[in-house]
Amino acid sequence: MITVAMAMSFFFAACSQQQKEAGQDGQIGRFSFVEHPELKSIDILLDGQPYTSYCYADSLKKPVLFPLRTAGGHFVTRGWPVAPRANERTDHPHHIGLWFNYGNVNGLDFWNNSTAIPAEKQAGYGSIIHAAVDKLESSGDEGRLEVTKYWVGPQGDSLLREKTRYVFNVVDEQTTAIGLDIQLTALTAVSMEDNKEGVLGIRVARELEHPSDEPATFTDANGIVTEVTQANNEGLTGQYISSEGVVGDEVWGTRGKWVTLNGTLGGEDVALVILDHPQNPGFPTYWHARGYGLFAANPLGQKELSGGKDVLDFKLAKDTSTRFNYQVLIHSGSKWDAATINQLFTTFSDQ
């Protein structure tokens, strides 16, 4: 039987080898891009070294940035199911790297789709298909990748056109930033009813999980149950802190303009931060942040995440658009306090 990991292993192995062999490719600036259409990936290099890759293999069911690294090369994201590492959890195969999608678009689940979904249930799921690279440019401390994608139903019908600009920045020698400026245009009338599964997600490395002695059970919008078993807590260092002062697992289901996940990787203190832009729908976002390693901002799932206190039921008429703008900061060498992140948030808000 072919497992999820086996289905993706060839893709990742080839992609990793290309990253090791790639150079600056004649581009100006610290970020460079190396396209591999045969692998359905684009490597993003920082100073000629692997930083991340834009991966859009069909098996992923949506484009992702994978893996994410600190400036010093430590993995911020979980490796499983495409590049497993020791002591990782093997749950939620759709949690890969950094991604953007949602659990209910005209009744279709884009969030939970993966090669693990049985054939008889695939009619309830949608996929995001990469269509084109619109721009690649690099100058100084900044690189930009602009792409077009389509949110497609199981019958091949397109519901949304997505235009995303990924902006990669060197903030300082210990900090990098990934901006995601996302425009969604409805190709038909679109309803995105409140659902806890969304929208901007990162599945973090094992070391950044919260220590926990309790197993947990999670059920998605289609009733599929995932067991997250108790595991060895050795080396687990993660702690969520929100802009509102909420700490740890209590961040889940609360609103905030940013959340940081502080922890330690390879003996080095790190901070992984998601900033929510004030012009985003549903600002300040609710946080779908779990101690087992899912770090997600979800402005659209308000009813599910607030226990019914708030309801959004976001809709787009045909040919209308909406915009989502986020910044992910990866800092190493220290853990960040609220004052530092508030300054970064102010700068981002003015963009």
Short mmCIF file of C-alpha atoms in Angstrom, two decimals:
data_model
loop_
_atom_site.label_atom_id
_atom_site.label_comp_id
_atom_site.label_asym_id
_atom_site.label_seq_id
_atom_site.Cartn_x
_atom_site.Cartn_y
_atom_site.Cartn_z
CA MET A 1 0.00 0.00 0.00
CA ILE A 2 1.36 3.44 -0.93
CA THR A 3 1.47 5.74 2.08
CA VAL A 4 1.27 9.54 2.06
CA ALA A 5 4.99 9.73 2.79
CA MET A 6 5.83 7.35 -0.06
CA ALA A 7 3.67 9.30 -2.48
CA MET A 8 5.65 12.47 -1.78
CA SER A 9 9.12 11.04 -1.14
CA PHE A 10 10.38 11.15 -4.75
CA PHE A 11 9.19 14.73 -5.18
CA PHE A 12 10.95 15.95 -2.04
CA ALA A 13 14.17 14.00 -2.59
CA ALA A 14 14.58 15.44 -6.07
CA CYS A 15 13.66 18.92 -4.87
CA SER A 16 16.19 18.73 -2.02
CA GLN A 17 18.98 17.62 -4.34
CA GLN A 18 18.26 20.52 -6.68
CA GLN A 19 18.45 22.93 -3.74
CA LYS A 20 21.89 21.66 -2.81
CA GLU A 21 23.17 22.04 -6.36
CA ALA A 22 21.60 25.44 -7.16
CA GLY A 23 23.59 28.66 -7.23
CA GLN A 24 22.79 32.34 -7.50
CA ASP A 25 21.63 31.83 -11.09
CA GLY A 26 22.98 35.22 -12.16
CA GLN A 27 20.45 37.21 -10.16
CA ILE A 28 21.13 40.44 -8.27
CA GLY A 29 20.25 40.47 -4.58
CA ARG A 30 20.51 38.11 -1.67
CA PHE A 31 17.47 36.03 -2.64
CA SER A 32 17.52 34.00 -5.83
CA PHE A 33 15.05 31.65 -7.50
CA VAL A 34 15.69 28.40 -9.33
CA GLU A 35 12.73 26.94 -11.20
CA HIS A 36 12.21 23.20 -11.57
CA PRO A 37 9.06 22.75 -13.66
CA GLU A 38 9.66 19.00 -13.90
CA LEU A 39 9.44 18.83 -10.08
CA LYS A 40 6.72 21.48 -9.81
CA SER A 41 8.83 23.57 -7.47
CA ILE A 42 10.80 26.78 -7.24
CA ASP A 43 13.73 26.95 -4.85
CA ILE A 44 14.19 30.19 -2.93
CA LEU A 45 17.82 30.65 -1.92
CA LEU A 46 19.26 33.15 0.54
CA ASP A 47 22.89 34.02 -0.13
CA GLY A 48 23.03 30.91 -2.31
CA GLN A 49 21.83 28.60 0.47
CA PRO A 50 18.44 26.84 0.71
CA TYR A 51 15.84 29.01 2.47
CA THR A 52 12.52 27.52 1.35
CA SER A 53 10.79 26.20 -1.78
CA TYR A 54 7.50 27.01 -3.42
CA CYS A 55 6.13 23.50 -4.01
CA TYR A 56 3.03 22.75 -6.06
CA ALA A 57 3.08 19.00 -6.75
CA ASP A 58 -0.39 17.54 -7.35
CA SER A 59 0.03 15.30 -4.30
CA LEU A 60 0.10 18.33 -1.99
CA LYS A 61 -3.42 19.44 -3.02
CA LYS A 62 -2.31 23.08 -2.69
CA PRO A 63 0.93 25.04 -3.16
CA VAL A 64 3.03 25.36 -0.02
CA LEU A 65 6.28 26.93 1.12
CA PHE A 66 8.34 24.04 2.47
CA PRO A 67 10.44 23.80 4.51
CA LEU A 68 10.86 27.05 6.43
CA ARG A 69 14.28 27.71 7.97
CA THR A 70 15.90 30.20 10.29
CA ALA A 71 18.67 32.35 8.84
CA GLY A 72 21.09 29.83 10.37
CA GLY A 73 19.45 26.85 8.67
CA HIS A 74 17.39 25.30 11.50
CA PHE A 75 14.07 23.81 10.34
CA VAL A 76 11.08 25.76 11.68
CA THR A 77 8.52 23.42 10.06
CA ARG A 78 7.74 19.74 10.57
CA GLY A 79 9.24 17.37 8.03
CA TRP A 80 6.53 14.65 7.97
CA PRO A 81 5.03 13.49 5.66
CA VAL A 82 7.49 14.52 2.94
CA ALA A 83 10.79 14.49 4.86
CA PRO A 84 10.25 12.77 8.23
CA ARG A 85 12.55 13.47 11.17
CA ALA A 86 12.97 11.61 14.46
CA ASN A 87 10.22 11.87 17.11
CA GLU A 88 7.78 13.79 14.89
CA ARG A 89 4.04 13.31 15.15
CA THR A 90 2.43 11.60 12.16
CA ASP A 91 -1.00 13.23 12.22
CA HIS A 92 -2.83 15.60 9.86
CA PRO A 93 -1.03 14.79 6.57
CA HIS A 94 -2.41 18.02 5.05
CA HIS A 95 -0.25 20.09 7.45
CA ILE A 96 2.81 20.80 5.32
CA GLY A 97 5.04 23.86 5.61
CA LEU A 98 3.24 27.20 5.18
CA TRP A 99 -0.03 27.34 3.25
CA PHE A 100 -3.26 29.32 2.70
CA ASN A 101 -6.70 27.75 2.18
CA TYR A 102 -10.04 27.16 3.92
CA GLY A 103 -12.31 24.40 5.19
CA ASN A 104 -15.60 25.47 3.57
CA VAL A 105 -15.83 27.06 0.14
CA ASN A 106 -19.30 26.45 -1.33
CA GLY A 107 -19.41 23.36 0.87
CA LEU A 108 -16.04 21.99 -0.27
CA ASP A 109 -13.19 21.36 2.15
CA PHE A 110 -9.90 22.72 0.81
CA TRP A 111 -8.08 22.66 4.16
CA ASN A 112 -8.16 18.94 4.95
CA ASN A 113 -7.54 17.57 1.46
CA SER A 114 -4.59 15.18 1.04
CA THR A 115 -3.72 11.90 -0.66
CA ALA A 116 -4.95 10.20 2.53
CA ILE A 117 -8.61 10.99 1.68
CA PRO A 118 -10.39 7.81 0.48
CA ALA A 119 -11.63 7.87 -3.09
CA GLU A 120 -15.27 7.55 -1.99
CA LYS A 121 -14.98 10.81 0.00
CA GLN A 122 -13.03 12.95 -2.47
CA ALA A 123 -16.21 14.56 -3.84
CA GLY A 124 -16.31 16.71 -0.71
CA TYR A 125 -12.86 18.22 -1.18
CA GLY A 126 -11.28 20.92 -3.32
CA SER A 127 -7.72 21.53 -4.50
CA ILE A 128 -5.70 24.66 -5.23
CA ILE A 129 -3.90 24.40 -8.56
CA HIS A 130 -0.83 26.43 -9.47
CA ALA A 131 -1.37 28.04 -12.88
CA ALA A 132 1.48 30.46 -13.58
CA VAL A 133 4.55 32.24 -12.31
CA ASP A 134 3.84 35.92 -12.96
CA LYS A 135 7.04 37.48 -11.64
CA LEU A 136 10.41 36.60 -10.12
CA GLU A 137 12.63 39.44 -8.98
CA SER A 138 15.41 40.03 -6.49
CA SER A 139 17.11 43.21 -5.34
CA GLY A 140 19.16 43.86 -2.24
CA ASP A 141 17.60 42.23 0.81
CA GLU A 142 14.28 41.48 -0.91
CA GLY A 143 12.99 38.82 -3.29
CA ARG A 144 9.52 38.57 -4.83
CA LEU A 145 7.60 35.65 -6.26
CA GLU A 146 4.18 36.33 -7.80
CA VAL A 147 1.92 33.46 -8.85
CA THR A 148 -1.58 32.68 -10.06
CA LYS A 149 -3.57 29.75 -8.65
CA TYR A 150 -7.11 28.42 -9.01
CA TRP A 151 -9.35 26.94 -6.30
CA VAL A 152 -10.90 23.97 -8.10
CA GLY A 153 -13.73 21.62 -7.20
CA PRO A 154 -13.60 17.83 -7.64
CA GLN A 155 -15.23 18.12 -11.08
CA GLY A 156 -12.61 20.58 -12.30
CA ASP A 157 -14.73 23.72 -11.92
CA SER A 158 -12.86 26.84 -10.74
CA LEU A 159 -14.43 28.74 -7.84
CA LEU A 160 -11.70 31.30 -7.10
CA ARG A 161 -8.70 32.81 -8.82
CA GLU A 162 -5.87 33.52 -6.41
CA LYS A 163 -3.08 36.01 -7.09
CA THR A 164 -0.39 35.81 -4.43
CA ARG A 165 2.73 37.90 -3.99
CA TYR A 166 5.33 36.28 -1.72
CA VAL A 167 7.84 38.86 -0.47
CA PHE A 168 11.01 37.51 1.15
CA ASN A 169 13.06 39.94 3.23
CA VAL A 170 16.18 39.97 5.33
CA VAL A 171 15.19 42.16 8.28
CA ASP A 172 18.57 41.72 9.97
CA GLU A 173 21.15 38.95 10.12
CA GLN A 174 19.04 37.01 12.64
CA THR A 175 15.60 37.72 11.18
CA THR A 176 13.85 36.99 7.90
CA ALA A 177 10.31 37.81 6.87
CA ILE A 178 7.85 36.24 4.44
CA GLY A 179 5.00 38.46 3.32
CA LEU A 180 1.90 36.97 1.71
CA ASP A 181 -0.31 39.43 -0.18
CA ILE A 182 -3.24 37.35 -1.44
CA GLN A 183 -6.07 38.46 -3.70
CA LEU A 184 -9.04 36.12 -4.16
CA THR A 185 -11.46 36.77 -7.04
CA ALA A 186 -14.75 34.87 -7.20
CA LEU A 187 -15.37 33.17 -10.54
CA THR A 188 -18.85 32.27 -9.34
CA ALA A 189 -20.83 33.26 -6.27
CA VAL A 190 -18.75 32.01 -3.32
CA SER A 191 -19.81 31.33 0.25
CA MET A 192 -17.16 30.73 2.92
CA GLU A 193 -19.28 29.81 5.92
CA ASP A 194 -17.67 29.92 9.36
CA ASN A 195 -15.34 26.95 9.74
CA LYS A 196 -12.52 26.40 12.21
CA GLU A 197 -10.19 25.06 9.48
CA GLY A 198 -8.31 28.01 8.03
CA VAL A 199 -6.77 30.10 6.65
CA LEU A 200 -3.04 30.79 6.99
CA GLY A 201 -1.33 27.75 8.50
CA ILE A 202 2.13 26.62 9.56
CA ARG A 203 2.91 23.15 10.92
CA VAL A 204 5.90 23.70 13.15
CA ALA A 205 8.89 21.53 14.02
CA ARG A 206 8.54 19.13 16.93
CA GLU A 207 10.79 21.25 19.17
CA LEU A 208 8.35 24.18 18.88
CA GLU A 209 5.34 22.20 20.10
CA HIS A 210 3.98 22.74 23.59
CA PRO A 211 4.94 20.01 26.09
CA SER A 212 1.87 17.86 26.77
CA ASP A 213 1.16 14.63 28.64
CA GLU A 214 -2.35 14.26 27.23
CA PRO A 215 -3.54 12.56 24.04
CA ALA A 216 -6.12 14.47 22.00
CA THR A 217 -8.77 13.76 19.39
CA PHE A 218 -9.64 16.23 16.60
CA THR A 219 -12.60 16.02 14.20
CA ASP A 220 -12.66 17.98 10.94
CA ALA A 221 -15.70 19.50 9.26
CA ASN A 222 -16.38 16.22 7.41
CA GLY A 223 -16.37 14.15 10.59
CA ILE A 224 -12.94 12.58 10.03
CA VAL A 225 -11.25 11.92 13.37
CA THR A 226 -7.51 12.31 13.96
CA GLU A 227 -5.88 10.98 17.12
CA VAL A 228 -2.91 12.96 18.43
CA THR A 229 -1.27 10.60 20.88
CA GLN A 230 0.89 11.37 23.87
CA ALA A 231 4.54 11.53 22.81
CA ASN A 232 7.96 12.08 24.29
CA ASN A 233 8.19 15.66 25.57
CA GLU A 234 11.97 15.75 25.56
CA GLY A 235 13.20 18.88 23.80
CA LEU A 236 9.75 20.49 23.44
CA THR A 237 10.05 24.23 24.12
CA GLY A 238 7.18 26.04 22.38
CA GLN A 239 4.96 28.70 23.94
CA TYR A 240 2.35 30.84 22.17
CA ILE A 241 1.93 34.46 23.29
CA SER A 242 -0.69 36.74 21.70
CA SER A 243 -0.84 40.50 21.32
CA GLU A 244 -3.55 40.46 23.98
CA GLY A 245 -1.31 38.75 26.54
CA VAL A 246 -2.88 35.30 26.23
CA VAL A 247 -0.36 32.50 26.73
CA GLY A 248 -0.02 28.84 25.72
CA ASP A 249 -2.94 26.69 24.58
CA GLU A 250 -5.35 29.41 25.77
CA VAL A 251 -4.48 31.36 22.60
CA TRP A 252 -6.75 29.02 20.61
CA GLY A 253 -10.12 30.64 19.90
CA THR A 254 -9.04 34.16 20.90
CA ARG A 255 -8.54 37.27 18.78
CA GLY A 256 -5.29 39.16 18.39
CA LYS A 257 -3.38 41.25 15.89
CA TRP A 258 -0.35 38.93 16.20
CA VAL A 259 0.87 35.77 17.89
CA THR A 260 4.43 34.67 18.50
CA LEU A 261 5.59 31.12 19.08
CA ASN A 262 8.75 31.30 21.18
CA GLY A 263 10.98 28.26 21.60
CA THR A 264 14.39 26.74 21.06
CA LEU A 265 15.80 24.98 17.97
CA GLY A 266 19.18 23.28 18.07
CA GLY A 267 20.03 25.07 21.29
CA GLU A 268 19.21 28.48 19.80
CA ASP A 269 16.27 30.62 20.96
CA VAL A 270 13.79 31.41 18.18
CA ALA A 271 10.59 33.38 17.66
CA LEU A 272 8.09 32.54 14.91
CA VAL A 273 5.53 35.32 14.46
CA ILE A 274 2.41 35.81 12.34
CA LEU A 275 1.23 39.41 11.88
CA ASP A 276 -2.37 40.10 10.79
CA HIS A 277 -2.90 43.23 8.68
CA PRO A 278 -5.61 45.68 9.89
CA GLN A 279 -7.23 45.74 6.43
CA ASN A 280 -7.79 41.99 6.37
CA PRO A 281 -11.36 40.64 6.55
CA GLY A 282 -12.28 39.79 10.12
CA PHE A 283 -9.41 41.75 11.72
CA PRO A 284 -8.24 41.10 14.38
CA THR A 285 -8.11 37.46 13.41
CA TYR A 286 -9.08 34.50 15.55
CA TRP A 287 -6.22 32.08 16.17
CA HIS A 288 -6.48 28.37 15.36
CA ALA A 289 -3.25 27.64 17.25
CA ARG A 290 -2.75 24.19 18.76
CA GLY A 291 -0.04 23.06 21.14
CA TYR A 292 0.63 19.95 19.04
CA GLY A 293 2.14 22.10 16.29
CA LEU A 294 -0.55 23.78 14.17
CA PHE A 295 -0.04 27.58 14.11
CA ALA A 296 -2.86 29.20 12.12
CA ALA A 297 -4.67 32.52 11.75
CA ASN A 298 -8.36 32.17 10.87
CA PRO A 299 -10.44 35.35 10.47
CA LEU A 300 -13.27 33.51 8.68
CA GLY A 301 -14.17 30.84 11.27
CA GLN A 302 -15.55 33.21 13.86
CA LYS A 303 -18.62 31.23 14.93
CA GLU A 304 -16.64 28.02 15.45
CA LEU A 305 -13.72 29.69 17.21
CA SER A 306 -15.78 32.02 19.44
CA GLY A 307 -18.28 29.43 20.60
CA GLY A 308 -21.04 31.24 18.74
CA LYS A 309 -20.39 34.75 20.08
CA ASP A 310 -19.35 36.07 16.64
CA VAL A 311 -20.56 35.06 13.18
CA LEU A 312 -19.06 36.18 9.84
CA ASP A 313 -20.22 33.81 7.05
CA PHE A 314 -18.00 35.56 4.50
CA LYS A 315 -19.31 35.77 0.92
CA LEU A 316 -18.07 37.01 -2.44
CA ALA A 317 -20.33 37.84 -5.37
CA LYS A 318 -19.17 36.71 -8.79
CA ASP A 319 -16.32 38.84 -10.20
CA THR A 320 -15.64 40.54 -6.86
CA SER A 321 -12.39 40.28 -4.94
CA THR A 322 -11.01 40.33 -1.43
CA ARG A 323 -7.48 40.65 -0.09
CA PHE A 324 -5.56 38.96 2.72
CA ASN A 325 -2.18 40.27 3.83
CA TYR A 326 0.08 38.55 6.38
CA GLN A 327 3.71 38.63 7.41
CA VAL A 328 5.57 35.68 8.91
CA LEU A 329 8.73 36.55 10.82
CA ILE A 330 11.44 33.98 11.61
CA HIS A 331 13.88 35.22 14.24
CA SER A 332 16.78 33.36 15.87
CA GLY A 333 19.17 34.20 18.68
CA SER A 334 16.56 35.38 21.19
CA LYS A 335 12.91 35.21 22.15
CA TRP A 336 10.90 38.33 21.37
CA ASP A 337 8.82 40.32 23.84
CA ALA A 338 5.55 42.14 23.12
CA ALA A 339 7.17 45.56 22.75
CA THR A 340 9.46 44.32 19.98
CA ILE A 341 6.64 42.64 18.07
CA ASN A 342 4.32 45.64 18.46
CA GLN A 343 6.94 47.78 16.72
CA LEU A 344 7.13 45.27 13.86
CA PHE A 345 3.33 45.17 13.69
CA THR A 346 3.15 48.96 13.40
CA THR A 347 5.62 48.92 10.52
CA PHE A 348 3.67 46.16 8.76
CA SER A 349 0.33 47.92 9.32
CA ASP A 350 1.57 50.98 7.47
CA GLN A 351 2.38 48.99 4.31
#
